[in-house]
């Protein structure tokens, strides 16, 4: 899925092209589209501009930041859902200087949201996700995930079993496809979006609208200039609209129509560039990293992962392997783990965003994710995460060991999910958590919030029901089944971090179970040491235990980890 080919050089007339340098092309901010959509039907308006205009009038007239109670009253939704909107906005804001991004989880309401950012988040709830391209071999899909399955329909067609067996990765939207789709959405709706950010000129009516520099900067929530995946260039630095303003005087507002023309030209130039790039790839000019990764029963040294400074780090197509990445291995602040199977994956690094998609029969450890994690279309996966918030959709028989500051959000067609408290550590974990703003004293792992079965942002609907039907939630893991997960020290030597134990405090029941297991283990060890056996019999017992342990390693597949780590 990664789009890592180098940009092409523009050959069109620079005077007619507002973005002659590909590195300064306009790009959509992916975060609102990937982590900011909530499947709450009351937030999806048939006509967003008309529905949100009264909210703009109400909120802008007060000059105050908007809290959950005010939002709930304005939209006629529950305070719980309104608080979720503010939580979500905090996780996808473009400005780290906004007070909402710095607020602790229990301060979200007292800090409130800037009405302009809130309006933009509510507007993009009308966005429809790009659909996967149709599979050319319907029989192959049916063979993998039969149409008579209890989970048939669109969601089951995206089962990770289908993804790995039918090699349907090539039919999933690429990064370029998704970016073009998001740009086209912005192009279509920009006039309405600007009308919500602009102010009427006094005495000239609603037809004549102007945009202040503050309103213009809020468009940075939706787009930026510069390389994909980078922080980008602020919009006001990419245009001369406000360049000649007197520093001691407020910048003069500019006509919204002028801004609209400028953005439309830049979007058209970016779409043209994407089209040329895709055309070049179709003609055989794609780089090796853009090709489908062939799966092999191999270890880390032969796995291909795409790490580009221009976009998210992709870890894709790992099969029957152990795989580890540390902070020094990750470029950028976003990660995607895609279509990995029967593997153990360790990402011991601080991140802002992470996505786990289409994985099965795997264990995935993410060190510290400061904004949001999304887990979609996974089966029989153990996910161990410390994060600000997690979004779980369309997963089956998965187990989540969580250290999260916000309620886990569960949506879609889920079955037999289990949740448990965070159960591991590595030496730099607390430093990474502090770097991205995760509070070790707050863990809401056992407060899942289940929303609708159907995601109204998908153009295809699921035959099982409608969006108002509540999704299946997750059950708590029995404390007697809870165990700690040990992360090996692959690199030896002295650790550089200060973390010596799990930074999240275990609930009493899980702590008692852990202590009971440690006590039982100690008693077994003591009994073996004190067993009244001759030395040759003790050696036979030790040998038998080693044989049984080796048999378990092979039967469980964990022997693969030892071989992979030895190969490193």
Coordinates of C-alpha atoms in Angstrom, one line a residue:
X1 CA 0.0 0.0 0.0
X2 CA 2.9 2.4 0.4
X3 CA 3.5 5.1 -2.1
X4 CA 7.2 5.7 -1.9
X5 CA 8.2 6.5 -5.5
X6 CA 10.1 9.8 -5.9
X7 CA 7.9 12.7 -7.1
X8 CA 8.0 13.4 -10.8
X9 CA 9.3 16.8 -12.1
X10 CA 6.6 19.1 -13.3
X11 CA 6.7 19.9 -17.1
X12 CA 3.6 22.1 -17.3
X13 CA 3.7 25.9 -17.6
X14 CA 4.7 27.2 -14.1
X15 CA 2.6 30.3 -14.6
X16 CA -0.5 28.1 -14.9
X17 CA 0.5 25.8 -12.1
X18 CA 0.4 27.1 -8.5
X19 CA 2.6 24.3 -7.3
X20 CA 5.5 23.9 -9.6
X21 CA 7.6 22.1 -7.1
X22 CA 6.2 18.7 -6.1
X23 CA 7.7 19.0 -2.6
X24 CA 5.3 22.0 -2.1
X25 CA 2.2 20.4 -3.3
X26 CA -0.9 20.6 -1.2
X27 CA -1.8 17.4 0.7
X28 CA -4.8 16.5 2.8
X29 CA -4.2 15.9 6.5
X30 CA -4.8 12.2 6.8
X31 CA -5.5 12.2 10.5
X32 CA -9.1 13.6 10.5
X33 CA -10.1 11.1 7.7
X34 CA -8.3 8.1 9.3
X35 CA -8.8 8.7 13.0
X36 CA -11.5 11.4 13.3
X37 CA -14.6 9.7 11.9
X38 CA -17.2 8.6 14.4
X39 CA -20.0 6.2 13.5
X40 CA -22.7 8.2 15.2
X41 CA -25.6 8.7 12.8
X42 CA -26.7 12.1 14.3
X43 CA -23.3 13.6 13.4
X44 CA -23.7 12.8 9.7
X45 CA -25.7 15.5 8.0
X46 CA -27.2 15.2 4.5
X47 CA -26.3 18.9 4.0
X48 CA -23.4 19.7 6.4
X49 CA -23.2 23.4 5.5
X50 CA -26.9 24.0 6.2
X51 CA -26.9 21.9 9.4
X52 CA -23.7 23.5 10.8
X53 CA -24.5 27.1 10.0
X54 CA -26.7 27.5 13.1
X55 CA -23.9 26.0 15.3
X56 CA -21.4 28.4 13.8
X57 CA -23.7 31.3 14.6
X58 CA -24.3 30.1 18.1
X59 CA -20.7 29.3 19.1
X60 CA -19.0 32.2 17.3
X61 CA -21.3 34.7 18.9
X62 CA -20.2 33.7 22.4
X63 CA -16.5 33.8 21.7
X64 CA -16.1 30.9 24.2
X65 CA -14.6 27.5 23.7
X66 CA -17.2 24.7 23.4
X67 CA -17.6 22.0 26.1
X68 CA -19.5 18.7 26.1
X69 CA -22.7 20.2 27.6
X70 CA -22.9 23.0 25.0
X71 CA -22.2 20.6 22.1
X72 CA -24.8 18.1 23.4
X73 CA -27.4 20.7 23.6
X74 CA -26.6 22.2 20.2
X75 CA -26.7 18.8 18.4
X76 CA -29.3 17.1 20.6
X77 CA -26.9 14.2 21.4
X78 CA -25.9 12.6 24.7
X79 CA -23.3 14.3 26.8
X80 CA -21.3 11.0 26.5
X81 CA -21.3 11.2 22.7
X82 CA -20.4 15.0 22.9
X83 CA -17.5 14.2 25.2
X84 CA -16.4 11.5 22.7
X85 CA -16.4 14.2 19.9
X86 CA -14.1 16.4 22.0
X87 CA -11.8 13.5 22.8
X88 CA -11.6 12.7 19.1
X89 CA -11.0 16.3 18.1
X90 CA -8.1 16.4 20.6
X91 CA -6.5 13.4 19.0
X92 CA -6.6 14.8 15.4
X93 CA -5.9 18.5 15.9
X94 CA -3.3 20.1 13.7
X95 CA -1.9 22.5 16.2
X96 CA 0.0 21.2 19.2
X97 CA -0.3 24.7 20.7
X98 CA -4.0 24.4 21.1
X99 CA -4.9 23.9 24.8
X100 CA -7.1 20.9 23.9
X101 CA -4.1 18.9 22.7
X102 CA -2.3 19.5 26.0
X103 CA -5.3 18.8 28.2
X104 CA -5.2 15.8 30.5
X105 CA -8.1 13.4 29.9
X106 CA -10.0 14.8 32.9
X107 CA -9.5 18.4 31.7
X108 CA -11.1 18.0 28.2
X109 CA -14.4 19.5 29.2
X110 CA -13.0 22.4 31.3
X111 CA -10.6 23.3 28.4
X112 CA -13.2 22.9 25.6
X113 CA -12.7 23.2 21.8
X114 CA -12.3 26.1 19.4
X115 CA -15.6 26.3 17.5
X116 CA -13.9 26.4 14.1
X117 CA -12.0 23.2 14.7
X118 CA -15.1 21.6 16.0
X119 CA -17.1 22.7 13.0
X120 CA -14.5 21.2 10.6
X121 CA -14.5 17.9 12.5
X122 CA -18.3 17.7 12.3
X123 CA -18.2 18.6 8.6
X124 CA -15.9 15.8 7.6
X125 CA -18.2 13.3 9.3
X126 CA -19.9 13.4 5.8
X127 CA -16.8 11.9 4.2
X128 CA -17.3 8.5 2.6
X129 CA -14.2 6.2 2.7
X130 CA -12.7 4.9 -0.5
X131 CA -13.9 1.4 -1.3
X132 CA -11.6 -1.5 -2.1
X133 CA -11.6 -2.4 -5.7
X134 CA -13.6 -5.4 -6.7
X135 CA -11.8 -8.7 -6.5
X136 CA -11.3 -10.2 -9.9
X137 CA -11.8 -13.8 -8.7
X138 CA -15.1 -13.9 -6.7
X139 CA -14.8 -17.7 -6.4
X140 CA -11.4 -17.4 -4.6
X141 CA -13.0 -15.0 -2.1
X142 CA -16.0 -17.3 -1.6
X143 CA -13.7 -20.3 -1.0
X144 CA -11.8 -18.4 1.7
X145 CA -14.7 -16.9 3.4
X146 CA -17.9 -18.8 2.3
X147 CA -21.0 -16.7 1.6
X148 CA -22.9 -19.0 4.0
X149 CA -20.8 -17.8 6.8
X150 CA -22.6 -16.1 9.8
X151 CA -20.5 -13.1 9.0
X152 CA -21.2 -12.8 5.3
X153 CA -21.4 -9.5 3.5
X154 CA -19.1 -6.7 3.0
X155 CA -17.3 -6.9 6.3
X156 CA -16.6 -10.6 6.0
X157 CA -15.3 -10.0 2.5
X158 CA -12.5 -8.1 4.1
X159 CA -11.6 -11.0 6.5
X160 CA -7.9 -11.3 7.1
X161 CA -8.1 -14.9 6.0
X162 CA -9.3 -13.7 2.6
X163 CA -6.6 -11.0 2.4
X164 CA -3.7 -13.4 3.0
X165 CA -5.0 -16.4 0.9
X166 CA -6.3 -14.6 -2.1
X167 CA -3.5 -12.0 -2.2
X168 CA -6.1 -9.3 -2.5
X169 CA -3.8 -6.6 -1.3
X170 CA -3.5 -5.3 -4.9
X171 CA -7.2 -4.5 -4.8
X172 CA -7.0 -2.4 -1.7
X173 CA -6.7 1.4 -2.2
X174 CA -3.2 2.6 -2.3
X175 CA -1.9 5.6 -0.4
X176 CA -2.1 7.6 -3.6
X177 CA -5.7 6.5 -4.2
X178 CA -6.8 7.5 -0.7
X179 CA -5.0 10.9 -1.0
X180 CA -6.7 11.6 -4.3
X181 CA -10.0 10.6 -2.8
X182 CA -9.5 13.0 0.2
X183 CA -8.4 15.8 -2.1
X184 CA -11.4 15.4 -4.3
X185 CA -13.7 15.5 -1.3
X186 CA -12.1 18.8 -0.2
X187 CA -12.3 20.2 -3.7
X188 CA -16.0 19.4 -3.8
X189 CA -16.8 20.9 -0.4
X190 CA -14.3 23.7 0.0
X191 CA -16.8 26.5 -0.9
X192 CA -19.1 25.3 1.9
X193 CA -16.2 24.8 4.3
X194 CA -15.0 28.4 3.7
X195 CA -18.5 29.7 4.2
X196 CA -18.5 28.2 7.7
X197 CA -15.1 29.8 8.6
X198 CA -15.7 33.2 6.9
X199 CA -17.5 36.3 8.1
X200 CA -20.0 38.5 6.2
X201 CA -18.8 42.0 5.2
X202 CA -20.7 44.5 7.2
X203 CA -23.4 46.1 5.1
X204 CA -22.9 43.8 2.1
X205 CA -24.8 40.7 3.2
X206 CA -24.0 37.1 3.3
X207 CA -23.0 37.0 -0.4
X208 CA -19.8 38.9 0.4
X209 CA -17.7 36.8 2.8
X210 CA -14.2 37.4 4.1
X211 CA -11.7 35.2 5.9
X212 CA -9.4 36.5 8.7
X213 CA -5.9 35.1 9.2
X214 CA -7.2 33.1 12.2
X215 CA -9.9 31.5 10.2
X216 CA -7.5 30.8 7.3
X217 CA -5.1 29.1 9.7
X218 CA -7.8 26.7 10.8
X219 CA -7.9 25.2 7.3
X220 CA -4.7 23.6 8.4
X221 CA -6.9 21.1 10.2
X222 CA -7.7 19.7 6.7
X223 CA -4.6 20.3 4.6
X224 CA -1.0 21.3 4.5
X225 CA 1.9 21.9 2.1
X226 CA 5.0 19.9 2.0
X227 CA 6.0 16.2 1.8
X228 CA 3.4 13.7 2.8
X229 CA 3.7 12.6 6.4
X230 CA 5.7 15.6 7.5
X231 CA 4.3 18.3 9.7
X232 CA 3.9 20.3 6.5
X233 CA 4.1 24.1 5.9
X234 CA 1.4 26.3 7.6
X235 CA -1.0 27.6 5.1
X236 CA -0.2 31.3 5.8
X237 CA 3.4 30.6 4.9
X238 CA 2.4 29.1 1.6
X239 CA 0.6 32.1 0.3
X240 CA 1.1 35.9 0.2
X241 CA -2.4 36.7 1.3
X242 CA -1.3 38.0 4.7
X243 CA 2.4 38.6 3.9
X244 CA 2.3 42.4 3.7
X245 CA 0.3 43.0 6.9
X246 CA 1.7 45.5 9.4
X247 CA 3.0 43.4 12.4
X248 CA 1.5 46.0 14.7
X249 CA -1.9 45.9 13.1
X250 CA -4.4 43.1 12.6
X251 CA -4.1 41.4 9.2
X252 CA -6.7 42.6 6.7
X253 CA -9.4 39.9 6.0
X254 CA -9.4 38.7 2.4
X255 CA -12.4 37.6 0.2
X256 CA -13.4 34.0 0.7
X257 CA -13.8 33.6 -3.1
X258 CA -10.1 34.5 -3.5
X259 CA -9.1 31.8 -1.0
X260 CA -11.4 29.3 -2.7
X261 CA -9.8 30.0 -6.1
X262 CA -6.3 29.6 -4.7
X263 CA -7.1 26.3 -2.9
X264 CA -8.9 24.9 -5.9
X265 CA -5.9 25.6 -8.2
X266 CA -3.6 23.9 -5.7
X267 CA -5.8 20.9 -5.3
X268 CA -6.1 20.5 -9.1
X269 CA -2.3 20.7 -9.4
X270 CA -1.9 18.0 -6.7
X271 CA -4.5 15.7 -8.3
X272 CA -2.7 16.1 -11.7
X273 CA 0.6 15.2 -10.0
X274 CA -0.9 12.0 -8.4
X275 CA -2.4 11.0 -11.8
X276 CA 1.0 11.4 -13.5
X277 CA 2.7 9.4 -10.7
X278 CA 0.2 6.6 -11.0
X279 CA 0.5 6.6 -14.8
X280 CA 4.2 6.3 -14.5
X281 CA 3.9 3.3 -12.2
X282 CA 1.4 1.6 -14.5
X283 CA 4.0 2.0 -17.3
X284 CA 6.5 0.1 -15.2
X285 CA 8.4 2.9 -13.4
X286 CA 7.4 2.0 -9.9
X287 CA 10.1 1.4 -7.3
X288 CA 10.6 -2.0 -5.8
X289 CA 9.0 -0.9 -2.5
X290 CA 5.7 -0.3 -4.3
X291 CA 5.4 -3.9 -5.5
X292 CA 3.4 -6.6 -3.7
X293 CA 5.6 -8.2 -1.1
X294 CA 5.9 -11.9 -1.6
X295 CA 5.4 -13.9 1.6
X296 CA 8.0 -16.5 2.7
X297 CA 8.5 -18.4 5.9
X298 CA 11.5 -16.3 6.9
X299 CA 12.8 -14.3 9.8
X300 CA 13.3 -10.6 10.3
X301 CA 16.4 -10.3 8.3
X302 CA 14.6 -11.0 5.0
X303 CA 11.4 -9.1 5.7
X304 CA 10.7 -5.9 3.7
X305 CA 9.3 -3.0 5.5
X306 CA 8.7 0.4 4.0
X307 CA 10.0 3.3 6.1
X308 CA 9.8 6.6 4.4
X309 CA 10.3 10.1 5.8
X310 CA 7.4 11.2 3.4
X311 CA 4.7 9.1 5.1
X312 CA 3.9 6.5 7.7
X313 CA 6.2 3.6 8.4
X314 CA 4.6 0.5 6.9
X315 CA 5.2 -3.0 8.3
X316 CA 3.5 -5.2 5.8
X317 CA 3.1 -8.8 4.9
X318 CA 5.2 -10.4 7.7
X319 CA 4.4 -14.1 8.0
X320 CA 5.6 -16.7 10.5
X321 CA 8.3 -14.4 11.9
X322 CA 9.5 -12.4 14.8
X323 CA 10.0 -8.7 14.1
X324 CA 11.3 -5.9 16.2
X325 CA 11.7 -2.1 15.6
X326 CA 13.1 0.4 18.1
X327 CA 12.8 4.2 18.1
X328 CA 15.9 4.6 16.0
X329 CA 14.4 2.4 13.3
X330 CA 11.1 4.5 12.9
X331 CA 11.1 7.6 10.7
X332 CA 8.2 9.9 11.3
X333 CA 5.5 9.6 13.9
X334 CA 2.9 7.3 12.2
X335 CA 2.9 3.5 11.8
X336 CA 0.8 1.0 9.9
X337 CA 1.0 -2.8 10.5
X338 CA -0.8 -4.4 7.5
X339 CA -1.7 -8.0 6.6
X340 CA 0.7 -9.8 9.0
X341 CA 0.1 -13.4 10.1
X342 CA 1.4 -15.9 12.5
X343 CA 4.0 -13.6 13.8
X344 CA 5.2 -11.7 16.8
X345 CA 5.8 -7.9 16.1
X346 CA 7.4 -5.6 18.6
X347 CA 7.4 -1.8 17.9
X348 CA 9.2 -0.3 20.9
X349 CA 9.0 3.3 20.0
X350 CA 7.1 6.5 20.7
X351 CA 4.5 7.3 18.0
X352 CA 1.6 9.7 17.4
X353 CA -0.7 7.4 15.4
X354 CA -0.8 3.7 14.6
X355 CA -3.0 1.4 12.5
X356 CA -3.2 -2.4 12.7
X357 CA -5.2 -3.8 9.7
X358 CA -5.9 -7.3 8.4
X359 CA -3.7 -9.3 10.7
X360 CA -4.4 -12.8 12.1
X361 CA -2.9 -15.2 14.6
X362 CA -0.3 -12.7 15.7
X363 CA 0.9 -10.9 18.8
X364 CA 1.6 -7.1 18.2
X365 CA 3.2 -4.9 20.9
X366 CA 3.1 -1.1 20.5
X367 CA 5.2 0.8 22.9
X368 CA 3.6 4.3 23.3
X369 CA 1.1 5.9 20.9
X370 CA 0.3 9.5 22.0
X371 CA -2.7 10.2 19.8
X372 CA -4.7 7.3 18.5
X373 CA -4.5 3.6 17.6
X374 CA -6.9 1.9 15.2
X375 CA -7.3 -1.9 14.9
X376 CA -9.4 -3.2 12.1
X377 CA -10.4 -6.5 10.4
X378 CA -8.1 -8.7 12.6
X379 CA -8.6 -12.2 13.8
X380 CA -7.1 -14.1 16.7
X381 CA -4.6 -11.3 17.4
X382 CA -3.2 -10.4 20.8
X383 CA -2.6 -6.6 20.9
X384 CA -0.5 -5.1 23.7
X385 CA -0.7 -1.3 23.7
X386 CA -0.1 1.8 25.8
X387 CA -1.9 4.6 24.1
X388 CA -4.0 7.7 24.6
X389 CA -7.0 6.1 22.9
X390 CA -7.8 3.0 20.8
X391 CA -10.5 2.3 18.2
X392 CA -11.4 -1.3 17.5
X393 CA -13.5 -2.2 14.4
X394 CA -14.6 -5.5 12.8
X395 CA -12.4 -7.9 14.8
X396 CA -12.9 -11.5 15.9
X397 CA -11.5 -13.5 18.7
X398 CA -8.9 -10.9 19.5
X399 CA -7.4 -10.0 22.9
X400 CA -6.4 -6.5 23.9
X401 CA -4.0 -5.8 26.8
X402 CA -4.5 -2.1 27.3
X403 CA -3.0 0.9 29.1
X404 CA -5.2 3.6 27.7
X405 CA -6.2 7.1 29.0
X406 CA -9.5 7.2 27.1
X407 CA -12.4 4.7 26.8
X408 CA -11.7 2.0 24.2
X409 CA -14.1 2.6 21.3
X410 CA -15.6 -0.5 19.8
X411 CA -17.6 -0.3 16.5
X412 CA -18.7 -2.6 13.7
X413 CA -19.1 -6.3 13.4
X414 CA -17.0 -7.7 16.3
X415 CA -17.2 -11.1 17.9
X416 CA -15.6 -12.6 21.0
X417 CA -13.3 -9.8 21.9
X418 CA -11.5 -9.8 25.3
X419 CA -9.9 -6.9 27.1
X420 CA -7.3 -7.0 30.0
X421 CA -5.0 -4.5 31.7
X422 CA -1.6 -3.8 30.2
X423 CA 0.8 -6.6 30.9
X424 CA 4.4 -5.8 29.8
X425 CA 7.2 -3.3 29.9
X426 CA 10.6 -2.6 28.3
X427 CA 13.4 -0.4 29.6
X428 CA 12.4 2.8 27.8
X429 CA 8.7 2.5 28.0
X430 CA 8.1 5.3 30.6
X431 CA 10.3 7.7 28.7
X432 CA 8.4 7.0 25.5
X433 CA 5.1 7.4 27.3
X434 CA 6.2 10.8 28.8
X435 CA 7.4 11.9 25.4
X436 CA 3.9 11.4 23.8
X437 CA 1.8 12.4 26.8
X438 CA 0.4 9.1 28.1
X439 CA -0.6 9.1 31.8
X440 CA 0.4 6.0 33.6
X441 CA -1.9 6.8 36.5
X442 CA -5.0 6.6 34.2
X443 CA -6.1 3.3 32.6
X444 CA -9.6 3.0 31.3
X445 CA -9.1 -0.4 29.8
X446 CA -12.2 -1.8 31.4
X447 CA -14.6 0.9 30.2
X448 CA -15.3 0.1 26.5
X449 CA -17.8 2.2 24.6
X450 CA -19.6 0.2 21.9
X451 CA -21.2 2.2 19.1
X452 CA -23.1 1.2 15.9
X453 CA -22.7 -2.1 14.0
X454 CA -22.6 -0.2 10.7
X455 CA -20.0 2.5 9.9
X456 CA -22.0 5.1 8.0
X457 CA -18.7 6.4 6.5
X458 CA -18.5 3.3 4.3
X459 CA -20.4 3.5 1.1
X460 CA -21.4 -0.2 1.4
X461 CA -23.7 -1.2 4.2
X462 CA -23.7 -4.5 6.2
X463 CA -26.8 -6.7 5.8
X464 CA -26.8 -7.5 9.5
X465 CA -28.4 -4.3 10.7
X466 CA -28.3 -0.5 10.8
X467 CA -26.0 2.0 12.4
X468 CA -28.2 2.4 15.4
X469 CA -27.8 -1.2 16.4
X470 CA -25.1 -1.3 19.1
X471 CA -21.9 -3.2 18.3
X472 CA -20.9 -6.2 20.4
X473 CA -18.7 -5.1 23.2
X474 CA -15.7 -6.9 24.8
X475 CA -15.6 -9.0 27.9
X476 CA -13.0 -8.8 30.6
X477 CA -10.3 -11.5 30.7
X478 CA -10.7 -13.8 33.7
X479 CA -7.9 -12.8 36.2
X480 CA -6.9 -16.5 36.5
X481 CA -6.0 -16.4 32.8
X482 CA -4.0 -13.2 33.0
X483 CA -0.2 -13.5 32.5
X484 CA 2.7 -11.1 32.1
X485 CA 4.2 -10.8 28.6
X486 CA 8.0 -10.8 28.6
X487 CA 9.8 -8.6 26.0
X488 CA 13.2 -10.1 25.3
X489 CA 16.4 -8.0 25.5
X490 CA 17.6 -8.7 22.0
X491 CA 20.5 -6.3 22.0
X492 CA 22.1 -7.2 25.3
X493 CA 24.2 -4.9 27.4
X494 CA 23.0 -2.3 29.8
X495 CA 19.5 -0.9 29.1
X496 CA 19.3 2.9 28.6
X497 CA 15.8 3.3 30.1
X498 CA 14.6 3.4 33.7
X499 CA 11.5 1.3 33.4
X500 CA 11.8 -1.8 35.6
X501 CA 8.2 -2.9 35.8
X502 CA 4.7 -2.4 34.3
X503 CA 4.0 1.4 34.7
X504 CA 0.3 0.8 34.9
X505 CA -1.0 -0.4 38.2
X506 CA -2.9 -3.7 38.0
X507 CA -6.4 -4.0 39.4
X508 CA -6.6 -5.9 42.7
X509 CA -8.0 -9.1 41.1
X510 CA -5.3 -9.3 38.5
X511 CA -2.6 -8.5 41.0
X512 CA -3.8 -11.2 43.3
X513 CA -3.9 -13.7 40.4
X514 CA -0.3 -12.7 39.4
X515 CA 0.9 -13.1 43.0
X516 CA -0.8 -16.5 43.2
X517 CA 0.9 -17.7 40.0
X518 CA 4.3 -16.5 41.3
X519 CA 3.7 -18.3 44.6
X520 CA 2.7 -21.5 42.8
X521 CA 5.8 -21.3 40.6
X522 CA 8.0 -20.8 43.6
X523 CA 6.5 -23.8 45.4
X524 CA 7.0 -26.0 42.3
X525 CA 10.6 -24.9 42.0
X526 CA 11.2 -25.6 45.7
X527 CA 9.5 -29.0 45.5
X528 CA 11.7 -30.0 42.6
X529 CA 14.9 -28.8 44.4
X530 CA 13.9 -30.7 47.6
X531 CA 12.6 -33.8 45.8
X532 CA 14.3 -36.9 47.5
X533 CA 15.8 -38.2 44.3
X534 CA 19.2 -39.5 43.5
X535 CA 21.4 -37.3 41.2
X536 CA 20.8 -39.5 38.2
X537 CA 17.0 -39.4 38.7
X538 CA 17.1 -35.5 39.1
X539 CA 19.0 -35.4 35.8
X540 CA 16.3 -37.6 34.2
X541 CA 13.6 -35.3 35.6
X542 CA 15.4 -32.2 34.3
X543 CA 15.8 -33.8 30.9
X544 CA 12.1 -34.7 30.7
X545 CA 11.1 -31.1 31.6
X546 CA 13.4 -29.8 28.9
X547 CA 11.8 -32.2 26.3
X548 CA 8.3 -31.2 27.3
X549 CA 9.2 -27.5 27.1
X550 CA 10.7 -28.0 23.7
X551 CA 7.6 -29.9 22.5
X552 CA 5.5 -26.9 23.8
X553 CA 7.8 -24.5 21.9
X554 CA 7.2 -26.4 18.6
X555 CA 3.5 -26.9 19.2
X556 CA 2.8 -23.3 20.0
X557 CA 5.1 -21.9 17.3
X558 CA 7.2 -20.0 19.8
X559 CA 10.3 -22.0 18.6
X560 CA 10.3 -19.7 15.6
X561 CA 11.0 -16.7 17.8
X562 CA 14.1 -18.3 19.2
X563 CA 15.4 -19.1 15.7
X564 CA 14.7 -15.6 14.5
X565 CA 16.3 -13.9 17.5
X566 CA 19.3 -16.2 17.1
X567 CA 19.6 -15.1 13.5
X568 CA 19.7 -11.5 14.5

